[in-house]
Short mmCIF file of C-alpha atoms and ligand atoms in Angstrom, two decimals:
data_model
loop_
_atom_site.label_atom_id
_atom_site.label_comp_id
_atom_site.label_asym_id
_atom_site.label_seq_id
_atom_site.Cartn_x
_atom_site.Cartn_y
_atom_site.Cartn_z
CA UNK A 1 100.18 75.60 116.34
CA UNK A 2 98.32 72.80 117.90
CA UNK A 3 98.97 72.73 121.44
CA UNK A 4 96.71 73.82 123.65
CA UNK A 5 97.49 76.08 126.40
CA UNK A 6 95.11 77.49 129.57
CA UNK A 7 92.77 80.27 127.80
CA UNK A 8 92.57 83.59 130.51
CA UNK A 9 89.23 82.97 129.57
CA UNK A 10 88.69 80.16 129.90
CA UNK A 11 86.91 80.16 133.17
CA UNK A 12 83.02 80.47 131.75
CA UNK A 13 83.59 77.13 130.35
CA UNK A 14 83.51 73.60 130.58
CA UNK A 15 83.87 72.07 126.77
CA UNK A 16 87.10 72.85 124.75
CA UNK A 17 87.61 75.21 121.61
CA UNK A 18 86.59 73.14 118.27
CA UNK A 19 90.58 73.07 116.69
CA UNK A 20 89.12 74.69 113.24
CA UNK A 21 87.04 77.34 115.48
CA UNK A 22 90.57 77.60 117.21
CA UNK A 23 92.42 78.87 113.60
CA UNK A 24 90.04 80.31 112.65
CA UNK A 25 89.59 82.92 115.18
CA UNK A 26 93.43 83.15 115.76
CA UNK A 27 95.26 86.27 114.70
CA UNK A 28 98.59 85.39 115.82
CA UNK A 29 100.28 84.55 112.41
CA UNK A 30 99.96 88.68 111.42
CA UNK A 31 98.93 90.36 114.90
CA UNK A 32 102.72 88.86 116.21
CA UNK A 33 104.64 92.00 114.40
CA UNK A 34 102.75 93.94 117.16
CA UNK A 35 104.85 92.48 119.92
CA UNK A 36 107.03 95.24 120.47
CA UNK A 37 103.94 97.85 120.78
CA UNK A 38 102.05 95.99 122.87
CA UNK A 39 105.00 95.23 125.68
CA UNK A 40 105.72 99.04 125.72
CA UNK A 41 102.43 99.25 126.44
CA UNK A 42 101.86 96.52 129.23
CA UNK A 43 105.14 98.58 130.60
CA UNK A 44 103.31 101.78 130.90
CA UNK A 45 100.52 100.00 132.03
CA UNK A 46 102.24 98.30 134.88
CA UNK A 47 104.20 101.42 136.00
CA UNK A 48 100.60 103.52 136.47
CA UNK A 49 99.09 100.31 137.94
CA UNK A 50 102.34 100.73 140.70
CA UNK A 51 101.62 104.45 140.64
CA UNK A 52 98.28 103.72 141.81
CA UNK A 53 99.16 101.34 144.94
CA UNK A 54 97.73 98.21 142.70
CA UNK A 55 101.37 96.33 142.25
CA UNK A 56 103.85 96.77 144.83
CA UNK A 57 107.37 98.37 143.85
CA UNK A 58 109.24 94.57 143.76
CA UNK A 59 106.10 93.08 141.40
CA UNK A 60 106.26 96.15 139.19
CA UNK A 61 110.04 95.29 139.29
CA UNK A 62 109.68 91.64 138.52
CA UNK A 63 107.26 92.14 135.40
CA UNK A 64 109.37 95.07 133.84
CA UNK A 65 112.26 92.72 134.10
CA UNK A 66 110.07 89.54 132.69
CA UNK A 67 108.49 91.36 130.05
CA UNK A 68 112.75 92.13 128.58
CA UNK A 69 112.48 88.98 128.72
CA UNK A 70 109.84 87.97 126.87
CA UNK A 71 110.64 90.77 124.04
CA UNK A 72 114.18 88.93 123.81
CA UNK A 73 112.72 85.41 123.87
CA UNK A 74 110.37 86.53 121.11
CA UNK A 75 112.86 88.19 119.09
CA UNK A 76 115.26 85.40 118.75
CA UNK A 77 112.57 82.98 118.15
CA UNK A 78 112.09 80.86 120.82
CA UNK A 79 108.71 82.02 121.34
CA UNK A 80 106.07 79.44 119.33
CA UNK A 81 102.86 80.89 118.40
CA UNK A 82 99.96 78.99 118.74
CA UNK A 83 96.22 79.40 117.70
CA UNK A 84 95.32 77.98 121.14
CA UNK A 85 96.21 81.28 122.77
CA UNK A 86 95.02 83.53 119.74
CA UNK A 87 96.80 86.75 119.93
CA UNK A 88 99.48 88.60 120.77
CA UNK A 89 98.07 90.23 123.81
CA UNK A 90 97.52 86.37 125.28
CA UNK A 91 100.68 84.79 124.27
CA UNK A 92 102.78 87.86 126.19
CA UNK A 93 100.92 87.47 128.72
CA UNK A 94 100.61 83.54 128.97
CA UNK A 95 104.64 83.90 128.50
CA UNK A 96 104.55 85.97 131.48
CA UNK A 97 102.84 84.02 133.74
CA UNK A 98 105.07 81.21 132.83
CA UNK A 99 108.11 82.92 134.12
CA UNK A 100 106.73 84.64 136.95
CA UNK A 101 103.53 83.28 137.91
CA UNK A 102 100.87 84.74 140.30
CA UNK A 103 102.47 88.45 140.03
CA UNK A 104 101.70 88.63 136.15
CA UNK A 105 98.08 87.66 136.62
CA UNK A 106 97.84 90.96 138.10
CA UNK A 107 98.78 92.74 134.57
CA UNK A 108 95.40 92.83 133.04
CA UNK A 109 94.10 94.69 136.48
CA UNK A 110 91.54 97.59 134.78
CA UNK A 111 92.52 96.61 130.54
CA UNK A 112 91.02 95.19 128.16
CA UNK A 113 92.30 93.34 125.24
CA UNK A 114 89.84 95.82 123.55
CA UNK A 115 91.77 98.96 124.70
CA UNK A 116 94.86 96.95 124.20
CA UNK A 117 94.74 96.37 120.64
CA UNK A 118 93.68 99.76 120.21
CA UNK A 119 96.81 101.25 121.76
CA UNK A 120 98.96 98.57 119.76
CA UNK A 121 97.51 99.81 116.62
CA UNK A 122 97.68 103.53 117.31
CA UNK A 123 101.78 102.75 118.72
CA UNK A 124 101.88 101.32 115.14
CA UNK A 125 100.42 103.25 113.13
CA UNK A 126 102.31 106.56 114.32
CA UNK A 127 105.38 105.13 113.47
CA UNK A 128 104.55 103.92 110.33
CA UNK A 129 103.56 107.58 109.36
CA UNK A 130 107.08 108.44 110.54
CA UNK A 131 108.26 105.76 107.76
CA UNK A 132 105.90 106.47 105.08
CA UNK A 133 107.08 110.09 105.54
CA UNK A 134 110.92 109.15 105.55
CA UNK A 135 110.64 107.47 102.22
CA UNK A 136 108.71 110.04 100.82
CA UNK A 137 111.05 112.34 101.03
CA UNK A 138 114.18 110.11 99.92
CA UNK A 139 111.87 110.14 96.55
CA UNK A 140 111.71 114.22 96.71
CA UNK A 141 115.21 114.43 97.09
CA UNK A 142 115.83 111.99 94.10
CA UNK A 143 113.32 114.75 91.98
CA UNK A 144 115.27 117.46 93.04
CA UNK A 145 117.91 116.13 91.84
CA UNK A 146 116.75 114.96 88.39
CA UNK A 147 114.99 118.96 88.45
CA UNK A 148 118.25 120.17 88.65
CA UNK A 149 119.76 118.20 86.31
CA UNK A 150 117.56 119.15 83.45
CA UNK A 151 116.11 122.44 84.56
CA UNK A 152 116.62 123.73 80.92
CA UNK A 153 116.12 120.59 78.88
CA UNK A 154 112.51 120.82 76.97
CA UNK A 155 109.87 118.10 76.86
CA UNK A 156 106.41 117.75 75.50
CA UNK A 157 103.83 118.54 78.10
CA UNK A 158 100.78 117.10 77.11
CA UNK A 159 97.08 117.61 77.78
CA UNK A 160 94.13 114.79 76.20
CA UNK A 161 97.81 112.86 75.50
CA UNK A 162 98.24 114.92 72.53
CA UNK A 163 101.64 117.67 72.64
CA UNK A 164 100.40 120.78 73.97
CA UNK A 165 102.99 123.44 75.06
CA UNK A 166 106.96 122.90 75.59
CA UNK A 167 107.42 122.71 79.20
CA UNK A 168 111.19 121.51 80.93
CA UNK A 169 111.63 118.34 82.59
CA UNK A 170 112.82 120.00 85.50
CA UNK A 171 109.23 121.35 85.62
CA UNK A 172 107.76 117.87 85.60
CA UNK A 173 109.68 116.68 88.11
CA UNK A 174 108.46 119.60 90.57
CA UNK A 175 105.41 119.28 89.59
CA UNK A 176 105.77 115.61 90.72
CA UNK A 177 107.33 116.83 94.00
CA UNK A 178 104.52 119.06 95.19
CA UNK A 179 101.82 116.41 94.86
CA UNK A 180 104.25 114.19 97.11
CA UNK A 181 104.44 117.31 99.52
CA UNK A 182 100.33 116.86 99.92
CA UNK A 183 100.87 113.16 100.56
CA UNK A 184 103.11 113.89 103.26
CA UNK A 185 101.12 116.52 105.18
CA UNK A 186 97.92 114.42 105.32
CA UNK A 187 99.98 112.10 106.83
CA UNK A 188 101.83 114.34 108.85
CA UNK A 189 98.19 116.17 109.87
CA UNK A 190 96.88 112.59 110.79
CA UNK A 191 99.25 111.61 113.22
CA UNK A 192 97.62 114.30 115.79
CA UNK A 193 94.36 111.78 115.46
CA UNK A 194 96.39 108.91 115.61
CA UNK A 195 98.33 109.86 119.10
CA UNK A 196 95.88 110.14 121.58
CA UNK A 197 95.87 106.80 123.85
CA UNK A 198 92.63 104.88 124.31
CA UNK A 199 94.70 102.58 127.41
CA UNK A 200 91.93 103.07 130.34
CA UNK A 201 88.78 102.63 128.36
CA UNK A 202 88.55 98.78 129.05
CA UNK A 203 86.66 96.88 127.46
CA UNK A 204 84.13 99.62 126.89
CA UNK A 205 82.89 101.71 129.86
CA UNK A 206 86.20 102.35 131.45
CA UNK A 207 86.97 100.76 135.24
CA UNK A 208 86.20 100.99 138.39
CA UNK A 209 90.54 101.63 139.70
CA UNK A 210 91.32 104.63 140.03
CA UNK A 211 93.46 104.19 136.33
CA UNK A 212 95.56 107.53 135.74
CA UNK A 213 95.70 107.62 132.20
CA UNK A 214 97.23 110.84 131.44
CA UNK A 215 100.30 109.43 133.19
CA UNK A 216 100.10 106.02 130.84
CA UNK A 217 99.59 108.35 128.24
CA UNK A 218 102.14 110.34 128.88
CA UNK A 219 104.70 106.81 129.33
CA UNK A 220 104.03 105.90 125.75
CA UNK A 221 104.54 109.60 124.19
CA UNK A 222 100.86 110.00 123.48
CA UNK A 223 99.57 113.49 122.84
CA UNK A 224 96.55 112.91 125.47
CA UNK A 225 93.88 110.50 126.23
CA UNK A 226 90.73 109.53 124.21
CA UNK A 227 87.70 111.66 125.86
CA UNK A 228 84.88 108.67 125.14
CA UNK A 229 85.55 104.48 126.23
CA UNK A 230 83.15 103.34 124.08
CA UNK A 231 84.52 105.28 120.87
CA UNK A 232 88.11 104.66 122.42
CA UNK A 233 87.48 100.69 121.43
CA UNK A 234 85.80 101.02 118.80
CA UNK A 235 87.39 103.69 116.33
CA UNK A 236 89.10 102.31 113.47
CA UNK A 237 88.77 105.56 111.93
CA UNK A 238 92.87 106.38 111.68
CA UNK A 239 93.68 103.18 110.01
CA UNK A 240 91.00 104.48 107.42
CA UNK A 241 92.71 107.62 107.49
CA UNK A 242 96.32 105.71 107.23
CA UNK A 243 95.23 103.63 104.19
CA UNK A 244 93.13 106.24 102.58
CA UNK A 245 96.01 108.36 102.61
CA UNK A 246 98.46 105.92 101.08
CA UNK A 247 95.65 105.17 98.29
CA UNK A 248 96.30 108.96 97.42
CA UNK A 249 100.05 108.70 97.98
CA UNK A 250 99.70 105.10 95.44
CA UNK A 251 97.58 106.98 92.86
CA UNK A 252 100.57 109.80 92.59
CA UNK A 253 102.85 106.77 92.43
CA UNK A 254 100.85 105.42 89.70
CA UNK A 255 100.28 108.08 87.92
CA UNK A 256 103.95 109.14 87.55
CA UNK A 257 104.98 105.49 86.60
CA UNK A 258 102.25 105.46 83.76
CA UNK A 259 104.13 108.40 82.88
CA UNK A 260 107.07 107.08 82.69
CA UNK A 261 106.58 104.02 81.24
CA UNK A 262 104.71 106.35 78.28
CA UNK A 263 107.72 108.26 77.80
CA UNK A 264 110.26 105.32 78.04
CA UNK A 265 108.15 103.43 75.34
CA UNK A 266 109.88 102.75 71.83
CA UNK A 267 107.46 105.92 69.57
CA UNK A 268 108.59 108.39 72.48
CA UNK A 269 111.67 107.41 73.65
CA UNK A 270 111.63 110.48 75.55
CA UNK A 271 113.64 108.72 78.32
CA UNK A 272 116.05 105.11 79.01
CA UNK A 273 115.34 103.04 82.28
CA UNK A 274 118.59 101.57 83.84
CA UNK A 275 118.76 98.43 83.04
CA UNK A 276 119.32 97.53 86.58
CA UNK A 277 115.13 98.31 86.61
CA UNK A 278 113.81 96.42 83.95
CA UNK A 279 113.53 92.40 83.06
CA UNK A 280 112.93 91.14 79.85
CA UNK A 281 110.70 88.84 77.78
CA UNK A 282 110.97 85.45 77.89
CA UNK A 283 109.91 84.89 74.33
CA UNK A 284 110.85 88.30 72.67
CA UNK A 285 114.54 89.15 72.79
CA UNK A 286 114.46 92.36 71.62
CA UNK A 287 112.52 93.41 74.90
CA UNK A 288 113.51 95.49 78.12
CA UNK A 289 110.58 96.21 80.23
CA UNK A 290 109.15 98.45 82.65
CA UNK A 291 108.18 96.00 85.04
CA UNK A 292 108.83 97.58 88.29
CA UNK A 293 106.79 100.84 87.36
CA UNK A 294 103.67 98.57 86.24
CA UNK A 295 104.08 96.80 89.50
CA UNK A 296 103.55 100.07 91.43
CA UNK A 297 100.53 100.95 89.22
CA UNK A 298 99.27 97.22 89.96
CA UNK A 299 100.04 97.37 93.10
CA UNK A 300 98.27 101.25 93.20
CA UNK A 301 94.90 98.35 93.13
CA UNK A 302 96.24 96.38 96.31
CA UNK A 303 96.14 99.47 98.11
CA UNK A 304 92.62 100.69 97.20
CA UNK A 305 91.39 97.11 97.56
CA UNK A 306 92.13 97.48 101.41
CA UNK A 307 90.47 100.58 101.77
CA UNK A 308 87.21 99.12 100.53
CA UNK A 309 88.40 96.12 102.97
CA UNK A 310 89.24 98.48 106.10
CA UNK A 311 85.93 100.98 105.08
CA UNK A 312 83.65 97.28 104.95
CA UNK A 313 84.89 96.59 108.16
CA UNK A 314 83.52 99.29 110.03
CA UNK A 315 80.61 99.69 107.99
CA UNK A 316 77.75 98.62 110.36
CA UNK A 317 79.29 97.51 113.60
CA UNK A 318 77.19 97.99 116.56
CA UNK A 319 78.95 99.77 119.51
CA UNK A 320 81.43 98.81 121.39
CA UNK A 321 84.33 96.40 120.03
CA UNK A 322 83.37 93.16 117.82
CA UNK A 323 85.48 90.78 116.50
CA UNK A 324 85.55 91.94 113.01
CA UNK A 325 88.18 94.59 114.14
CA UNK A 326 90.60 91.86 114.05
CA UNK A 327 90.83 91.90 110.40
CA UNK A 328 91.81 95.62 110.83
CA UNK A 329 95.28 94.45 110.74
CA UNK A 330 95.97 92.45 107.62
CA UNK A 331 94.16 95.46 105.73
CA UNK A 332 96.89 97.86 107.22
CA UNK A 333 99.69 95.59 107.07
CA UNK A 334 99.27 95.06 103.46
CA UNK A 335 98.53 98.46 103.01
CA UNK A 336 102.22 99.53 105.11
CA UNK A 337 103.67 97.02 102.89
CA UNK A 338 102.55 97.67 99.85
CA UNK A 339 103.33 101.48 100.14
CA UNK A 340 106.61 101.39 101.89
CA UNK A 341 108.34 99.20 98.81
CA UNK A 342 105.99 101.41 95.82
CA UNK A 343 108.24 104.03 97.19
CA UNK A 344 111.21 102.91 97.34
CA UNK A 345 110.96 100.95 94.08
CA UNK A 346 109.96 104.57 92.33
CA UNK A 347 112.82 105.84 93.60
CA UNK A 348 115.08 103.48 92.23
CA UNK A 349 113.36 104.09 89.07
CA UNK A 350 114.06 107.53 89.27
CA UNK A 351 117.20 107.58 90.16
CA UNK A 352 118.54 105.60 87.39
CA UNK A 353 116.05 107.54 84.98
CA UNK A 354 118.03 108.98 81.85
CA UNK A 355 116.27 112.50 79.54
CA UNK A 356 116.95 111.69 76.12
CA UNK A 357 117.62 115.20 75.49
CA UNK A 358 117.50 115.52 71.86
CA UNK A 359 114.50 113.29 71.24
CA UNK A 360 112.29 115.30 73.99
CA UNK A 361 113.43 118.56 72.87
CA UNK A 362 112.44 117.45 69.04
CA UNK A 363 108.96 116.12 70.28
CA UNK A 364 108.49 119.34 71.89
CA UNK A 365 108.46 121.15 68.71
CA UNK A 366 106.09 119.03 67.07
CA UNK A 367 102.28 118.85 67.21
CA UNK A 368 102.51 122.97 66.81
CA UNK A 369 103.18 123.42 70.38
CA UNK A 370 103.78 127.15 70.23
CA UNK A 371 100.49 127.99 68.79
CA UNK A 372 99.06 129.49 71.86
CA UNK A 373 102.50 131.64 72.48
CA UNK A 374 101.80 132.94 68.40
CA UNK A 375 98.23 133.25 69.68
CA UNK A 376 100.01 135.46 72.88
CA UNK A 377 102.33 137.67 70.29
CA UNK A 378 99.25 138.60 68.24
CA UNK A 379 97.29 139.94 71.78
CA UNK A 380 100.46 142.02 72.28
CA UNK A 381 99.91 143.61 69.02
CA UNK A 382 96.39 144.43 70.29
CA UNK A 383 94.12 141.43 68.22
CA UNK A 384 91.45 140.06 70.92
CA UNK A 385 92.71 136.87 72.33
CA UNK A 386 89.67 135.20 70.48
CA UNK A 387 90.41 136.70 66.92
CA UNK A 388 94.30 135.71 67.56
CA UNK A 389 92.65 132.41 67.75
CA UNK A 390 91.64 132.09 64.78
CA UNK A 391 94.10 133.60 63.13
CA UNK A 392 96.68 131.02 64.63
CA UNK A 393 94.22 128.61 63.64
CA UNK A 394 94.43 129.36 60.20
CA UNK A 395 97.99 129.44 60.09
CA UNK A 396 98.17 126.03 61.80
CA UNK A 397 95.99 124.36 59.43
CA UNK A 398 98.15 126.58 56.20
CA UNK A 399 101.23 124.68 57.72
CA UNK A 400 99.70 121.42 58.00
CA UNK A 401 98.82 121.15 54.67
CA UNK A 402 102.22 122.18 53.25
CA UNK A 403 103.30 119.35 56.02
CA UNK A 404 105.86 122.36 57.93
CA UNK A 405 106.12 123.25 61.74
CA UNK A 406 105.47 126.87 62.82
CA UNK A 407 108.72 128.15 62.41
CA UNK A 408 109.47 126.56 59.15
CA UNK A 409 107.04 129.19 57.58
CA UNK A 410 107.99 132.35 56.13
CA UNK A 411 107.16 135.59 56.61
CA UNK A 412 104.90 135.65 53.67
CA UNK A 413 102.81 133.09 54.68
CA UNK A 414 101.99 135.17 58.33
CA UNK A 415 101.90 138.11 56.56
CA UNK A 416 98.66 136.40 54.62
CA UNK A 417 96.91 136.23 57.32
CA UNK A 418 97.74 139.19 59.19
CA UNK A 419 99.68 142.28 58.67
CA UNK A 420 100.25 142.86 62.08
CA UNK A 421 102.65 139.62 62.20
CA UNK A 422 106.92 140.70 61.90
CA UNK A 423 109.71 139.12 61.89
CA UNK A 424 110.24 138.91 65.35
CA UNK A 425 107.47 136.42 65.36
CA UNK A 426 110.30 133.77 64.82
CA UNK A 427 111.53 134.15 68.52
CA UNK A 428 108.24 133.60 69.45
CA UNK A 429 107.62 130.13 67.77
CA UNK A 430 111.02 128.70 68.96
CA UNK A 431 109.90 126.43 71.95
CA UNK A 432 112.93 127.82 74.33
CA UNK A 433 111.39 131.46 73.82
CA UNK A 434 108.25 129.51 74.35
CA UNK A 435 109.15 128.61 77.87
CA UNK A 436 111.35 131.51 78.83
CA UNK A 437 108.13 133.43 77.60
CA UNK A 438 106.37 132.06 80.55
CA UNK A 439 105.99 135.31 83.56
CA UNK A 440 103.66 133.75 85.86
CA UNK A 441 104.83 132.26 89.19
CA UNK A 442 104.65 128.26 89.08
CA UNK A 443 105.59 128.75 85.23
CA UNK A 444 107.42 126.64 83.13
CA UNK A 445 109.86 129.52 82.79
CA UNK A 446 113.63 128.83 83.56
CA UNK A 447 113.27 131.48 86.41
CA UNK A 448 109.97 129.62 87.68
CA UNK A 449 111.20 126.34 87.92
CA UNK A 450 114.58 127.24 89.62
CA UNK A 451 112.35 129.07 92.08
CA UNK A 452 110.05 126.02 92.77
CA UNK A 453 113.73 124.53 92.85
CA UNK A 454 114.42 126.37 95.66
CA UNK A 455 111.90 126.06 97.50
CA UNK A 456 111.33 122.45 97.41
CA UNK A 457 115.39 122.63 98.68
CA UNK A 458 114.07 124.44 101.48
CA UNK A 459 111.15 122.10 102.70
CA UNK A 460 113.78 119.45 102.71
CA UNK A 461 116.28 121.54 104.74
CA UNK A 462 113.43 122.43 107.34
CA UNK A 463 112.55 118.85 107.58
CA UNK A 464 116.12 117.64 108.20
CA UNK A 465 116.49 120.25 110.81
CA UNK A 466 113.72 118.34 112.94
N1 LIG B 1 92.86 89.89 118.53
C1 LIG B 1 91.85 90.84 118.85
C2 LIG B 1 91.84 91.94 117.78
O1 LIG B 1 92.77 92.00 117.03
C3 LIG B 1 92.13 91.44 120.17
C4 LIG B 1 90.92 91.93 120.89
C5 LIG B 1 90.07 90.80 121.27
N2 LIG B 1 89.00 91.23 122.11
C6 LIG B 1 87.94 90.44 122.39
N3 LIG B 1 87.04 90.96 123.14
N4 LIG B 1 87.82 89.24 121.89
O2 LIG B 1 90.94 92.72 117.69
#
């Protein structure tokens, strides 16, 4: 990256860059994965620049032609990035004027690299919400699936990490669904701020050609135009929205592999990780690790870290554009990164992720999970939720002592605390009558889940439709 090259700016001056100054203000080693953005957007560009009378049919002709070019020269590598022309925007452009001279000086005619890079990023960033959402719903499929496939088999569910009520795994796994369905519409309900094209602001007051940007808006699939120049260049606010949505979509990611990793430990042993997901210990033989689910809780931290980066940024930047925008883009690309393979990982996690039936069914009945539906039976027989309470309370602490679960009592010892108690009270304290117990919608119930089953089917269907 050392040789110089002719700077379009370099007019105003008469010394040379300093070579560290030179690197140091470069972006070219991460701002090159833009190339593909910002030629469709010198295209459009170009095309309302003909529109307008300012190139002439054959130049418009001769740059659409050069800048194929210069996408296919870039893409198989024989373009060489160098600090001396800093960016993206100047090495197309300096690659440009090398293969077609005088006609691609006319190219920059009423832009900016300020409403450039702007465009770039928003051509970006819209299609990485497109990918974000694509993987997100691989992942919902994959907990469909593993709803389905246990949709009657019982687990814990927990509250303060201590068993509270039976619930099914298939209810877990919708659960885990819907809070990747919120993930997806804030991304989804972003992408109407991200499309709007800022091309025609300039560097900050907009230009004195007659630029139609509703037609270069309209070339690159934009939704409209930015109403304000001097906002248009300086915004940054959708790659905030873009990361501070994926922090969201990391801390359900985390969240579930903490989970999992809980349940796949040795004292749960509520479920087995494929192999083909876990590494092992270098001293300890015996071990078979979680790795890939603590590296998307870890990784949960990279994301968040560039949301604090990307919100720093833009704390306290006078209007219009200043430099610190640059370092916009190695927040988000880390950030796209980081997210897109925490997805996929989680879903090979999940899709090699095996219910130990038995032992999650026998945790289920332990810790006296069924308490509150005894507690439920005893308002049925007209006690006050509150005395039931204590009643069950009592019993609970009876059975502790003589070390027994609920339904390892005997009728006697219910009948000692209240008369009111019958036999029946046995299908009560069985943890399947415990979930099938369950009436309202969103339940744990059989019915309930196989409905939020359904539905989650359907979301899927609708979005493959489009
Ligand atoms: N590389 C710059 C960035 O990423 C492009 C814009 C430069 N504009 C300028 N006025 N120096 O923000």
């Amino acid at each position: 990256m050392t040789k110089n090259t002719k700077k379009p700016w370099q007019g105003r001056f008469s010394g040379e860059t300093d070579k560290f100054v030179e690197s140091f203000t470069s972006s070219i080693a991460f701002d090159n994965r833009l190339y593909e953005y910002d030629i469709q957007g010198s295209v459009a560009h170009s095309k309302m620049l003909n529109s307008i009378g300012i190139l002439s049919d054959i130049e418009l002709k001769e740059i659409l032609t050069a800048l194929e070019k210069v996408k296919e020269k870039i893409e198989s590598g024989k373009v060489s990035w160098r600090d001396s022309l800093e960016d993206i925007h100047m090495h197309i452009e300096h690659e440009l004027i090398e293969m077609i001279g005088d006609t691609a000086k006319k190219i920059h005619t009423g832009r900016s690299r300020n409403d450039q890079v702007a465009t770039d990023i928003r051509l970006y960033v819209r299609n990485e919400i497109i990918n974000v959402h694509e993987n997100i719903v691989v992942l919902q499929k994959t907990l469909i699936k593993l709803a389905e496939k246990y949709s009657k088999s019982i687990i814990p569910g927990f509250t303060h990490l201590q068993v509270a009520q039976p619930v099914t795994f298939g209810f877990i796994m919708m659960a885990w669904f819907f809070m990747l369905e919120r993930d997806k519409s804030r991304f989804i309900d972003s992408y109407k701020r991200v499309n709007i094209s800022p091309l025609g602001a300039g560097a900050l007051s907009g230009s004195s050609h007659k630029l139609d940007r509703e037609y270069v808006a309209k070339l690159l699939d934009f939704d409209g135009i930015t109403s304000n120049s001097l906002d248009s260049v300086s915004d940054r606010d959708f790659i905030i929205e873009f990361i501070s949505n994926s922090s969201l979509l990391m801390s359900h990611l985390s969240r579930f592999s903490e989970e999992i990793i809980i349940w796949a430990s040795t004292m749960y042993n509520f479920v087995d990780l494929d192999d083909k997901v876990c590494t092992g210990s270098s001293i300890m033989p015996q071990k078979k690790n979680p790795d890939v689910l603590e590296l998307i809780r870890g990784k949960t931290g990279t994301v968040y870290g560039q949301l604090m980066n990307i919100l720093t940024i833009m704390k306290a930047q006078p209007f219009a554009y200043n430099r610190d925008n640059q370092e916009d883009k190695p927040a988000l690309f880390n950030c796209v990164d980081t997210v897109m393979i925490s997805v996929q990982a989680m879903n090979i996690c999940l899709e090699n992720l095996k219910l130990n039936e038995k032992v999650a069914k026998f945790s289920a009945k332990k810790g006296y999970s069924t308490a509150t539906d005894f507690a439920d039976y005893l308002v049925k027989k007209e006690i006050p939720f509150r005395d039931a309470h204590e009643i069950v309370g009592k019993v609970v602490a009876h059975a502790v002592s003589k070390k027994q679960d609920l339904d390892e009592l005997s009728i006697e010892d219910f009948k000692s605390v209240s008369s009111v108690i019958e036999e029946d009270i046995f299908d009560f304290l069985n943890i399947e009558g415990s979930v099938r117990s369950k009436k309202t919608s969103g339940g744990t119930s059989y019915e309930e889940v196989n409905k939020q089953i359904e539905k989650a089917k359907n979301i899927i269907k609708e979005y493959e439709k489009n």
